[in-house]
Amino acid sequence: EVKLVESGGGLVQPGRSLKLSCAASGFSFNDYWMGWVRQAPGKGLEWIGEINQDSSTINYTPSLKDKFTISRDNAQNTLYLQMSKLGSEDTAIYYCARAPSVTTHFDYWGQGVMVTVSS
Amino acid sequence: DIVLTQSPALAVSLGQRATISCRASQSVSTSSYNLMHWYQQKPGEQPKLLIYDASNLASGIPVRFSGSGSGTDFTLTINPVQADDIATYYCQQSRELPRTFGGGTKLELK
């Protein structure tokens, strides 16, 4: 069974950093692209970025490119999202998701982790 | 960026057909693929893949869901609508970076 479990969320002060993790199981992690999507409260889905199997290609939505960093550890079957200079606009549920290849859909999603940016 | 436009809401009766549209600001099709995908999201849950590449049914999804379209105009059809289908539906394109989602269509009961 494919499982994606996010962790690392919580309450963080404006301007601080936070690193999210996504633990993958039930499939060969290093065979897949992976991505991050977020959803602000009551809003729609926003694509954050994606990373290929060997981390040689990482793509971001332009507005977040200088704030967020996606990485992965294939030995640990884990995807990461490092977030810096957080503001209230970053308050959202953050989902990790699996993609069969670069130009495809997300076929499995984690349950999401909440990040709240507030003083 | 490719902008995907969806109607915010659609009211439908149980047992009837629901047609949800998604229009892209530019083509999301290649010579081989229509790179538009559809997801269902229920309150408090993560999105679930329904349709990929415009018309391919994802694993485990009931056949009452179907997708069509090419270029800039795409449709998700649910026929017949069941109570369990009340949710918000999002389209997403993977033709270009950044990948983008539509604003979502909330399916409501009439």
Tab-separated table of C-alpha atoms in Angstrom:
chain	number	residue	atom	x	y	z
A	1	GLU	CA	0.000	0.000	0.000
A	2	VAL	CA	1.342	3.413	-0.985
A	3	LYS	CA	1.625	5.701	2.010
A	4	LEU	CA	2.804	9.281	2.280
A	5	VAL	CA	2.960	10.785	5.761
A	6	GLU	CA	3.834	14.425	6.290
A	7	SER	CA	5.234	15.777	9.534
A	8	GLY	CA	6.944	18.827	10.952
A	9	GLY	CA	4.077	21.282	10.833
A	10	GLY	CA	2.809	23.509	13.600
A	11	LEU	CA	2.780	27.105	14.778
A	12	VAL	CA	5.719	29.249	13.696
A	13	GLN	CA	6.441	32.948	14.116
A	14	PRO	CA	6.609	35.259	11.109
A	15	GLY	CA	10.057	35.454	9.583
A	16	ARG	CA	11.139	32.075	10.944
A	17	SER	CA	11.894	28.857	9.094
A	18	LEU	CA	10.356	25.404	9.172
A	19	LYS	CA	11.194	22.078	7.547
A	20	LEU	CA	8.511	19.597	6.588
A	21	SER	CA	9.115	15.909	5.972
A	22	CYS	CA	7.175	13.354	3.976
A	23	ALA	CA	7.858	9.696	4.735
A	24	ALA	CA	7.088	7.383	1.832
A	25	SER	CA	6.392	3.663	1.964
A	26	GLY	CA	4.800	0.917	-0.100
A	27	PHE	CA	6.582	1.766	-3.345
A	28	SER	CA	10.049	2.223	-4.760
A	29	PHE	CA	10.590	5.855	-3.723
A	30	ASN	CA	13.598	6.434	-5.951
A	31	ASP	CA	11.600	5.574	-9.083
A	32	TYR	CA	9.226	8.526	-8.783
A	33	TRP	CA	9.052	12.260	-9.094
A	34	MET	CA	7.644	13.844	-5.954
A	35	GLY	CA	5.961	17.162	-5.313
A	36	TRP	CA	4.483	19.567	-2.772
A	37	VAL	CA	1.097	21.265	-2.950
A	38	ARG	CA	-0.444	23.596	-0.388
A	39	GLN	CA	-3.936	24.783	0.455
A	40	ALA	CA	-4.651	27.903	2.451
A	41	PRO	CA	-7.710	27.726	4.743
A	42	GLY	CA	-10.869	27.724	2.654
A	43	LYS	CA	-8.915	28.186	-0.571
A	44	GLY	CA	-7.889	26.104	-3.566
A	45	LEU	CA	-4.800	24.043	-4.303
A	46	GLU	CA	-1.465	25.707	-5.058
A	47	TRP	CA	1.397	23.800	-6.700
A	48	ILE	CA	4.677	24.485	-4.887
A	49	GLY	CA	7.168	22.397	-6.797
A	50	GLU	CA	8.538	19.020	-7.802
A	51	ILE	CA	11.756	17.023	-7.687
A	52	ASN	CA	12.947	14.204	-9.902
A	53	GLN	CA	14.274	10.848	-8.855
A	54	ASP	CA	17.928	11.770	-8.357
A	55	SER	CA	17.374	15.409	-7.331
A	56	SER	CA	19.021	16.656	-10.517
A	57	THR	CA	15.889	18.572	-11.534
A	58	ILE	CA	13.851	20.651	-9.109
A	59	ASN	CA	11.109	22.968	-10.300
A	60	TYR	CA	9.278	25.626	-8.275
A	61	THR	CA	6.415	27.976	-8.742
A	62	PRO	CA	8.181	31.317	-9.330
A	63	SER	CA	6.673	33.173	-6.372
A	64	LEU	CA	8.096	30.637	-3.895
A	65	LYS	CA	11.420	29.873	-5.517
A	66	ASP	CA	13.460	32.076	-3.186
A	67	LYS	CA	11.676	30.976	-0.009
A	68	PHE	CA	11.171	27.233	-0.338
A	69	THR	CA	13.625	24.409	-1.039
A	70	ILE	CA	12.613	20.896	-2.008
A	71	SER	CA	14.954	17.990	-1.389
A	72	ARG	CA	14.839	14.239	-0.926
A	73	ASP	CA	16.784	11.442	0.703
A	74	ASN	CA	16.271	8.246	-1.265
A	75	ALA	CA	18.066	6.154	1.348
A	76	GLN	CA	15.516	7.299	3.932
A	77	ASN	CA	12.530	7.329	1.520
A	78	THR	CA	11.826	10.873	2.596
A	79	LEU	CA	10.886	14.097	0.830
A	80	TYR	CA	11.529	17.473	2.412
A	81	LEU	CA	10.296	21.045	2.135
A	82	GLN	CA	12.455	23.699	3.735
A	83	MET	CA	10.525	26.919	4.187
A	84	SER	CA	12.141	30.221	5.131
A	85	LYS	CA	11.045	33.809	5.772
A	86	LEU	CA	7.556	32.601	6.539
A	87	GLY	CA	4.657	35.014	6.505
A	88	SER	CA	0.962	34.776	7.277
A	89	GLU	CA	0.333	34.058	3.602
A	90	ASP	CA	2.136	30.733	4.067
A	91	THR	CA	-0.457	29.474	6.542
A	92	ALA	CA	-1.837	26.376	4.846
A	93	ILE	CA	-2.111	22.627	4.769
A	94	TYR	CA	0.931	21.241	2.992
A	95	TYR	CA	0.577	18.017	1.001
A	96	CYS	CA	3.266	15.838	-0.483
A	97	ALA	CA	2.326	13.820	-3.535
A	98	ARG	CA	3.766	11.248	-5.909
A	99	ALA	CA	4.013	11.712	-9.655
A	100	PRO	CA	4.704	8.849	-12.082
A	101	SER	CA	6.830	11.135	-14.256
A	102	VAL	CA	7.596	14.775	-14.930
A	103	THR	CA	4.626	15.689	-17.053
A	104	THR	CA	2.027	13.725	-15.238
A	105	HIS	CA	-0.508	13.910	-12.491
A	106	PHE	CA	-0.164	13.280	-8.776
A	107	ASP	CA	-1.465	9.769	-8.231
A	108	TYR	CA	-1.073	9.537	-4.456
A	109	TRP	CA	-1.266	12.246	-1.818
A	110	GLY	CA	-0.396	12.407	1.844
A	111	GLN	CA	-2.970	13.439	4.413
A	112	GLY	CA	-1.354	16.853	4.766
A	113	VAL	CA	0.236	18.809	7.599
A	114	MET	CA	-0.923	22.173	8.901
A	115	VAL	CA	1.458	25.096	9.112
A	116	THR	CA	0.254	28.211	10.929
A	117	VAL	CA	2.356	31.367	10.749
A	118	SER	CA	1.421	33.726	13.559
A	119	SER	CA	2.986	35.682	16.374
B	1	ASP	CA	1.612	30.740	-16.249
B	2	ILE	CA	-1.290	28.723	-17.640
B	3	VAL	CA	-4.477	29.859	-15.934
B	4	LEU	CA	-7.208	27.264	-15.479
B	5	THR	CA	-10.723	28.613	-15.082
B	6	GLN	CA	-13.508	26.651	-13.410
B	7	SER	CA	-16.985	27.707	-12.360
B	8	PRO	CA	-17.063	28.076	-8.569
B	9	ALA	CA	-20.089	25.883	-7.993
B	10	LEU	CA	-22.535	23.545	-9.682
B	11	ALA	CA	-25.882	22.387	-8.285
B	12	VAL	CA	-27.111	18.965	-9.351
B	13	SER	CA	-29.788	16.470	-8.338
B	14	LEU	CA	-28.919	12.954	-7.255
B	15	GLY	CA	-29.105	10.529	-10.156
B	16	GLN	CA	-28.569	13.256	-12.728
B	17	ARG	CA	-25.529	14.093	-14.835
B	18	ALA	CA	-22.980	16.665	-13.640
B	19	THR	CA	-20.673	18.353	-16.127
B	20	ILE	CA	-17.748	20.318	-14.723
B	21	SER	CA	-15.666	22.381	-17.100
B	22	CYS	CA	-12.109	23.649	-17.044
B	23	ARG	CA	-10.757	26.127	-19.567
B	24	ALA	CA	-7.033	26.747	-19.974
B	25	SER	CA	-5.532	30.064	-21.027
B	26	GLN	CA	-3.408	28.180	-23.592
B	27	SER	CA	-3.253	24.673	-24.949
B	28	VAL	CA	-2.207	21.911	-22.528
B	29	SER	CA	-2.051	19.257	-25.232
B	30	THR	CA	0.958	17.803	-26.987
B	31	SER	CA	0.944	15.720	-30.146
B	32	SER	CA	0.504	12.655	-27.951
B	33	TYR	CA	-1.122	13.688	-24.692
B	34	ASN	CA	-3.734	15.971	-23.233
B	35	LEU	CA	-2.021	16.957	-19.990
B	36	MET	CA	-5.082	17.815	-17.938
B	37	HIS	CA	-5.979	15.940	-14.777
B	38	TRP	CA	-8.911	15.959	-12.363
B	39	TYR	CA	-9.023	15.556	-8.595
B	40	GLN	CA	-11.803	15.213	-6.037
B	41	GLN	CA	-11.463	16.699	-2.577
B	42	LYS	CA	-13.901	16.193	0.272
B	43	PRO	CA	-13.807	18.442	3.377
B	44	GLY	CA	-10.957	17.536	5.703
B	45	GLU	CA	-9.414	15.105	3.229
B	46	GLN	CA	-6.541	15.167	0.786
B	47	PRO	CA	-7.254	15.408	-2.946
B	48	LYS	CA	-7.815	12.149	-4.808
B	49	LEU	CA	-6.921	11.558	-8.442
B	50	LEU	CA	-9.953	10.807	-10.618
B	51	ILE	CA	-8.882	11.291	-14.227
B	52	TYR	CA	-5.438	11.709	-15.767
B	53	ASP	CA	-4.418	12.800	-19.249
B	54	ALA	CA	-7.902	14.179	-19.808
B	55	SER	CA	-9.744	10.891	-20.193
B	56	ASN	CA	-8.016	8.051	-18.338
B	57	LEU	CA	-9.795	6.756	-15.264
B	58	ALA	CA	-7.518	6.421	-12.248
B	59	SER	CA	-7.287	3.122	-10.430
B	60	GLY	CA	-10.298	2.308	-8.252
B	61	ILE	CA	-12.426	5.188	-9.530
B	62	PRO	CA	-16.029	4.299	-10.452
B	63	VAL	CA	-16.945	4.313	-14.130
B	64	ARG	CA	-19.590	6.975	-13.559
B	65	PHE	CA	-16.657	9.424	-13.699
B	66	SER	CA	-15.338	10.305	-17.141
B	67	GLY	CA	-13.238	13.008	-18.720
B	68	SER	CA	-12.930	14.535	-22.161
B	69	GLY	CA	-11.408	17.424	-24.010
B	70	SER	CA	-8.283	18.640	-25.708
B	71	GLY	CA	-6.401	21.862	-26.300
B	72	THR	CA	-7.921	24.393	-23.943
B	73	ASP	CA	-11.335	22.967	-23.065
B	74	PHE	CA	-11.876	20.018	-20.787
B	75	THR	CA	-14.818	18.410	-19.051
B	76	LEU	CA	-15.309	16.103	-16.103
B	77	THR	CA	-18.624	14.250	-16.185
B	78	ILE	CA	-20.259	12.389	-13.333
B	79	ASN	CA	-23.215	10.275	-14.397
B	80	PRO	CA	-25.204	9.507	-12.399
B	81	VAL	CA	-24.321	11.685	-9.419
B	82	GLN	CA	-24.392	9.911	-6.091
B	83	ALA	CA	-24.460	11.423	-2.604
B	84	ASP	CA	-20.819	10.397	-2.080
B	85	ASP	CA	-19.788	12.608	-5.012
B	86	ILE	CA	-20.572	15.852	-3.199
B	87	ALA	CA	-17.133	17.442	-3.057
B	88	THR	CA	-14.931	20.032	-4.699
B	89	TYR	CA	-13.318	19.144	-8.019
B	90	TYR	CA	-10.042	20.577	-9.294
B	91	CYS	CA	-8.407	20.428	-12.694
B	92	GLN	CA	-4.626	20.597	-13.024
B	93	GLN	CA	-2.316	20.969	-16.009
B	94	SER	CA	1.139	19.448	-16.317
B	95	ARG	CA	1.940	20.773	-19.816
B	96	GLU	CA	4.080	23.639	-18.600
B	97	LEU	CA	5.843	24.976	-15.568
B	98	PRO	CA	4.618	25.993	-13.159
B	99	ARG	CA	2.012	23.271	-12.936
B	100	THR	CA	-1.251	24.984	-12.068
B	101	PHE	CA	-4.630	24.094	-10.621
B	102	GLY	CA	-8.026	25.499	-11.373
B	103	GLY	CA	-9.855	27.297	-8.610
B	104	GLY	CA	-12.120	24.333	-7.979
B	105	THR	CA	-15.800	23.621	-8.589
B	106	LYS	CA	-17.926	22.794	-5.576
B	107	LEU	CA	-20.580	20.257	-6.458
B	108	GLU	CA	-23.742	20.878	-4.478
B	109	LEU	CA	-27.111	19.204	-4.252
B	110	LYS	CA	-30.021	20.944	-5.869
